[in-house]
Amino acid sequence: MRRHSRPALAAALASAFLAAPALAQEGDPVAGEKAFRKCAACHSIEPGAPSKIGPNLHDVVGRVTGTFEGFKYSDAMTKAGQEGHVWTVEELNIYLENPKTAMPGNKMTFVGVKKPEERADLIAYLVSLNPAGARRQRPPRPTDPSPA
């Protein structure tokens, strides 16, 4: 019996891990707008609005990390962007669960969004603010064919 419990546990953990990105893409933007109220104290979302305590998140999905004009990022965020980190749906899901663990050294003091459904809704809301940004989640690599 004990022999079966480890594979079952491994399968359950793998299933939860693999479901997170799919869940993020299936969130409810209306519920996400409500969830964003916690974020609004530190982040603006209007196009062109200045940053608050945190950067403007209007087109965060698809943005290279640490690049919003005029915001003073932590060294960790700046370095991540210089190394090519992009805020994809998947990366936001990981980061928003526990910002300090996902990117040690960042300045965000928020402890994270622990409920997967709430994270999915929040990310769906951020995607809804700028759907074009979500389509450009990763810039083409030099070996990728140019989009027509």
Coordinates of C-alpha atoms in Angstrom, one line a residue:
M1 CA 0.0 0.0 0.0
R2 CA 2.8 2.4 0.9
R3 CA 4.3 1.9 -2.6
H4 CA 1.2 3.4 -4.2
S5 CA 1.0 6.5 -2.0
R6 CA 4.1 8.1 -3.4
P7 CA 3.1 7.8 -7.1
A8 CA -0.3 9.1 -6.2
L9 CA 1.1 12.1 -4.3
A10 CA 3.5 12.8 -7.2
A11 CA 0.6 12.6 -9.7
A12 CA -1.5 15.0 -7.6
L13 CA 1.3 17.5 -7.3
A14 CA 2.1 17.3 -11.0
S15 CA -1.6 17.8 -11.8
A16 CA -1.9 20.8 -9.6
F17 CA 1.3 22.4 -11.1
L18 CA 0.2 21.7 -14.7
A19 CA -3.3 23.0 -14.1
A20 CA -2.1 26.4 -12.9
P21 CA -1.4 27.9 -16.4
A22 CA -4.6 26.6 -17.8
L23 CA -6.6 27.9 -14.9
A24 CA -5.0 31.3 -15.3
Q25 CA -6.2 31.5 -18.9
E26 CA -9.7 30.5 -17.9
G27 CA -10.2 33.2 -15.3
D28 CA -13.2 35.5 -15.1
P29 CA -12.1 39.2 -15.8
V30 CA -15.2 40.6 -14.0
A31 CA -14.2 38.7 -10.8
G32 CA -10.6 39.8 -11.5
E33 CA -11.6 43.4 -11.6
K34 CA -13.0 43.0 -8.1
A35 CA -9.9 41.1 -7.0
F36 CA -7.8 44.0 -8.4
R37 CA -9.1 46.3 -5.7
K38 CA -6.4 45.0 -3.4
C39 CA -3.8 45.9 -6.0
A40 CA -5.2 49.4 -6.8
A41 CA -3.7 50.9 -3.7
C42 CA -0.3 50.5 -5.2
H43 CA -0.8 50.0 -9.0
S44 CA -2.6 52.1 -11.6
I45 CA -4.1 50.5 -14.7
E46 CA -5.1 53.4 -16.9
P47 CA -3.1 53.7 -20.2
G48 CA -0.4 56.3 -19.7
A49 CA -1.1 56.8 -16.0
P50 CA 1.9 57.3 -13.8
S51 CA 3.0 54.6 -11.5
K52 CA 2.0 54.7 -7.8
I53 CA 4.0 52.7 -5.3
G54 CA 4.2 49.9 -7.9
P55 CA 4.3 50.2 -11.7
N56 CA 1.3 50.8 -13.9
L57 CA -0.1 47.4 -14.9
H58 CA -2.1 48.4 -17.9
D59 CA -0.1 46.4 -20.4
V60 CA 1.8 44.2 -18.0
V61 CA 1.0 40.9 -19.9
G62 CA 3.6 40.6 -22.5
R63 CA 5.8 43.3 -21.1
V64 CA 9.5 42.7 -20.4
T65 CA 10.0 42.7 -16.7
G66 CA 11.3 45.9 -15.1
T67 CA 10.7 48.2 -18.1
F68 CA 7.7 50.4 -17.4
E69 CA 9.0 53.9 -18.1
G70 CA 9.7 56.1 -15.1
F71 CA 9.3 53.4 -12.4
K72 CA 12.3 52.7 -10.1
Y73 CA 12.5 48.9 -10.1
S74 CA 14.4 46.7 -7.7
D75 CA 17.7 45.3 -8.9
A76 CA 16.1 41.9 -9.1
M77 CA 13.3 43.1 -11.4
T78 CA 15.7 45.0 -13.6
K79 CA 18.1 42.1 -13.9
A80 CA 15.2 39.7 -14.7
G81 CA 14.2 42.0 -17.6
Q82 CA 17.8 42.3 -18.9
E83 CA 17.9 38.5 -18.9
G84 CA 14.7 38.3 -21.1
H85 CA 12.0 37.7 -18.5
V86 CA 8.6 38.5 -19.8
W87 CA 5.3 38.7 -17.9
T88 CA 3.4 35.9 -19.5
V89 CA 0.2 34.5 -18.0
E90 CA 2.2 31.7 -16.6
E91 CA 4.9 33.9 -15.1
L92 CA 2.2 36.2 -13.5
N93 CA 0.5 33.1 -12.0
I94 CA 3.8 32.0 -10.4
Y95 CA 4.7 35.5 -9.2
L96 CA 1.4 36.4 -7.8
E97 CA 1.2 33.3 -5.8
N98 CA 4.2 34.3 -3.7
P99 CA 6.2 37.3 -5.0
K100 CA 9.1 37.0 -2.6
T101 CA 9.7 33.4 -3.4
A102 CA 9.1 33.8 -7.2
M103 CA 11.6 36.7 -7.5
P104 CA 13.8 37.2 -4.4
G105 CA 14.9 40.8 -3.9
N106 CA 11.8 42.4 -5.5
K107 CA 10.2 45.4 -3.7
M108 CA 6.6 44.2 -3.6
T109 CA 5.5 43.8 0.0
F110 CA 2.2 42.0 -0.9
V111 CA 2.2 38.4 0.3
G112 CA 0.5 37.0 -2.8
V113 CA -2.8 35.6 -4.0
K114 CA -3.0 32.1 -2.5
K115 CA -6.3 31.0 -4.2
P116 CA -5.6 29.7 -7.8
E117 CA -9.1 30.8 -8.9
E118 CA -8.5 34.4 -7.6
R119 CA -5.2 34.5 -9.4
A120 CA -6.8 33.2 -12.6
D121 CA -9.5 35.9 -12.4
L122 CA -6.9 38.7 -11.6
I123 CA -4.7 37.6 -14.6
A124 CA -7.8 37.4 -16.9
Y125 CA -8.6 41.0 -15.8
L126 CA -5.1 42.2 -16.6
V127 CA -5.3 40.5 -20.0
S128 CA -8.6 42.1 -20.7
L129 CA -7.1 45.6 -20.2
N130 CA -4.8 45.0 -23.2
P131 CA -5.5 41.9 -25.2
A132 CA -2.9 42.8 -27.8
G133 CA -0.3 42.6 -25.0
A134 CA -1.3 39.1 -24.2
R135 CA -0.8 38.0 -27.8
R136 CA 2.7 39.3 -27.7
Q137 CA 3.6 37.4 -24.5
R138 CA 7.1 36.6 -25.8
P139 CA 9.0 38.7 -28.3
P140 CA 10.1 36.7 -31.4
R141 CA 13.6 35.3 -31.1
P142 CA 16.1 36.1 -33.9
T143 CA 15.5 32.6 -35.3
D144 CA 11.7 32.9 -35.3
P145 CA 10.1 33.9 -38.6
S146 CA 8.9 37.5 -38.6
P147 CA 5.1 37.8 -38.2
A148 CA 3.3 38.7 -41.4

